[in-house]
């Protein structure tokens, strides 16, 4: 199999006919010609895709789900947190999202369309608004010589516009949080480069929270005569929703002067029955020759927990070149109504002998809820009038953002030992931190996240310092799996947060810790077994902190498939993250706060050590991560997580000088290690479970997850070794040989389950899937054990399949099968690719790990 980068790039760029490379476009990233068409067309997994045997086994579950789905959609008129009947169809169009963290998101596709909208937290609207476009006009000696909408579309509306730009003359290049689109204008000897920048900056907790983004236009005129170049940005008063045509919308001009800078523009007010908002397009003037255009929208949300939105785009006529002050530049606002469409905007004209420029900055402004405010209001106030100030700040600071982004990315991009595909995957998968339905809010003054149990009683402070100082953070399990901070998935994705925004990772942990001591006795039907049980049991980590459509942070455990009291892996994953986070941040107060909670959840787990052999047992669907895959008795996955957690309890007890606790867990570790090897080791790898049934010896790709976290936390050897190194290496080799190389010719990553004879385990709907985030974690484990080539090959298969063959850029799914099917687009777990970078940072001879690498602020 040929997986080299040049072959792959040639396929995505095969229809590009120009030789122009654009201005300042980097070598590394994801690049695609605007005329490219993906050959592979996949369909979403739906109920009809369940095998007959699994359908028979789960017929009662299907009936219960159907009843619940009908009540939710037809009676309550709400969207199900998982909709098995209306999965999102695959649209192979998405690009890097706009904006900072936690302020809502708008996605601009790789062909330039504004096509994915998240204006209400966690609730997505997938609609391409065709009138939202950039249009270029070239004039020579006062005469128009070229005019073109920079879109390959030929819509039936707005017929007076010159549509149908030839995509063979343009390409898109993404290296998140920036993206470039290069347009060569056929026959004009002019090339435009549009650079998109969002302030997503590691270890920056101010600018990264701002709802702003920047478009920078660089223009290359290779003619021997001067041209006047105008670039027009148009935006419809609306987001493509059916309510856009409900009427009652109006516009009004405004002018604001601040710190010697003037901003003028027009507000486009959009009235809707729920969540009215305002669009704003404005101009900033400097020295009478450097105008700026601003676009804003503002949503008023009447839900008592959801968040309000506004968005702003800012355009600068110039790029800081000395010729910017040469004069002759001008703006003109416009408003056009045609074909029953209403469009407003600002034209920025820039006259230069050669190389005219236009700069555009975009932002989302006010996010407010009845309980708390968006994080950026900490700096810009809560009155909802921050758009002009945000515009001013963005205009004067975007170059500093780019300097910070360059400084962060440069060491990785310049590392010649790393392949280009990996550099693209590492940075571009971070899109989900912004576009995961993300919310980042201030902690209200009267909030209490402790769950009611104070430190003197083994609980938490009402307002831990890190939460008070940095706010609360939540992101969805996936755009289709609408639950905030799904903990078994966050376990994998958390590497991105702890390495890049560690304060947010710790904030999530405090939220989860506070919920452990809570009890919600409300009886709720569990869809899997048909029995009723409490929504939340004390001493158990919740599955999630809630559905964005149903009081997140107030009502946890939106997931209702299983009884939450039976999930063994969630408690273990809490303990594993606590020590890993301490190891990477050295935050002693955090460790002290979490220690009593760790002891609480481990006591809950110990009740499953029924044989007293130091190893917990499973039954039925006993772990939450692989909840569709039956397990009986101790298993490689949960058993491994348990031993790793016991090992970390020993380490934390030593750090905190709790000798009696250390001795207790040391004894459990010794007994548990012996039982684990006796029950699960088969000489080559750890069996899936210890039942002795026909599928119990399947090879599970994620069998070394516990060891992975030990290695990521600087443990796994000597006194803190849970698994013999030679057995881990043998197990990883078996996984590589069978789950990776014997599956789809080694081109698609690692399948979850593989039979020893080299065929996928098809005993469940999950066992024959590839989970991208699990594969990245597996690759990190291999790298930790010195299997760098195998780890890279394993992860590469996923990247090539998702980003280059399936057309799922900026919507990486949870899962896909070998042929035809994918499941849950735009999923949280693939952020685990940052675990690979942590493993690479810890390579011998890589150099001493810096504070920035490991997540210290």
Tab-separated table of C-alpha atoms in Angstrom, residues 79 88-89 91 93-94 104-108 113-130 132 236-245 270 272 275 277 297 299 309 435 437 476 479-480 482:
chain	number	residue	atom	x	y	z
A	79	UNK	CA	-34.888	16.630	19.321
A	88	UNK	CA	-27.184	13.258	9.273
A	89	UNK	CA	-26.440	12.480	5.641
A	91	UNK	CA	-22.083	16.283	3.021
A	93	UNK	CA	-18.201	20.141	2.062
A	94	UNK	CA	-16.964	21.312	5.461
A	104	UNK	CA	-20.961	29.300	19.105
A	105	UNK	CA	-19.682	28.522	15.638
A	106	UNK	CA	-20.235	29.045	11.937
A	107	UNK	CA	-18.453	26.757	9.520
A	108	UNK	CA	-17.203	27.975	6.174
A	113	UNK	CA	-19.913	28.400	1.547
A	114	UNK	CA	-21.236	29.325	4.996
A	115	UNK	CA	-22.896	25.995	5.664
A	116	UNK	CA	-23.015	24.877	9.327
A	117	UNK	CA	-24.470	27.039	12.091
A	118	UNK	CA	-24.470	26.593	15.858
A	119	UNK	CA	-26.155	29.704	17.231
A	120	UNK	CA	-27.955	28.002	20.112
A	121	UNK	CA	-25.521	26.006	22.247
A	122	UNK	CA	-25.258	22.441	21.076
A	123	UNK	CA	-28.080	22.774	18.540
A	124	UNK	CA	-26.921	22.666	14.914
A	125	UNK	CA	-28.518	24.004	11.757
A	126	UNK	CA	-27.082	22.626	8.499
A	127	UNK	CA	-27.940	25.073	5.756
A	128	UNK	CA	-25.859	26.708	3.050
A	129	UNK	CA	-26.864	30.357	2.669
A	130	UNK	CA	-26.047	30.921	-0.950
A	132	UNK	CA	-23.238	34.788	1.780
A	236	UNK	CA	-28.228	37.679	4.154
A	237	UNK	CA	-30.251	38.888	7.126
A	238	UNK	CA	-30.686	35.356	8.460
A	239	UNK	CA	-29.033	31.941	8.668
A	240	UNK	CA	-31.016	30.064	6.065
A	241	UNK	CA	-33.638	28.960	8.573
A	242	UNK	CA	-37.284	28.820	7.468
A	243	UNK	CA	-38.022	31.734	9.824
A	244	UNK	CA	-35.800	34.007	7.714
A	245	UNK	CA	-38.849	34.933	5.593
A	270	UNK	CA	-33.845	39.740	12.487
A	272	UNK	CA	-38.069	35.444	15.073
A	275	UNK	CA	-34.114	33.936	19.582
A	277	UNK	CA	-30.854	38.412	16.476
A	297	UNK	CA	-25.372	38.882	14.712
A	299	UNK	CA	-29.514	36.272	19.376
A	309	UNK	CA	-25.435	34.741	20.280
A	435	UNK	CA	-17.248	23.254	16.723
A	437	UNK	CA	-21.359	22.608	20.402
A	476	UNK	CA	-20.777	17.630	23.049
A	479	UNK	CA	-22.931	16.879	16.846
A	480	UNK	CA	-25.299	13.911	16.442
A	482	UNK	CA	-26.070	15.587	21.866
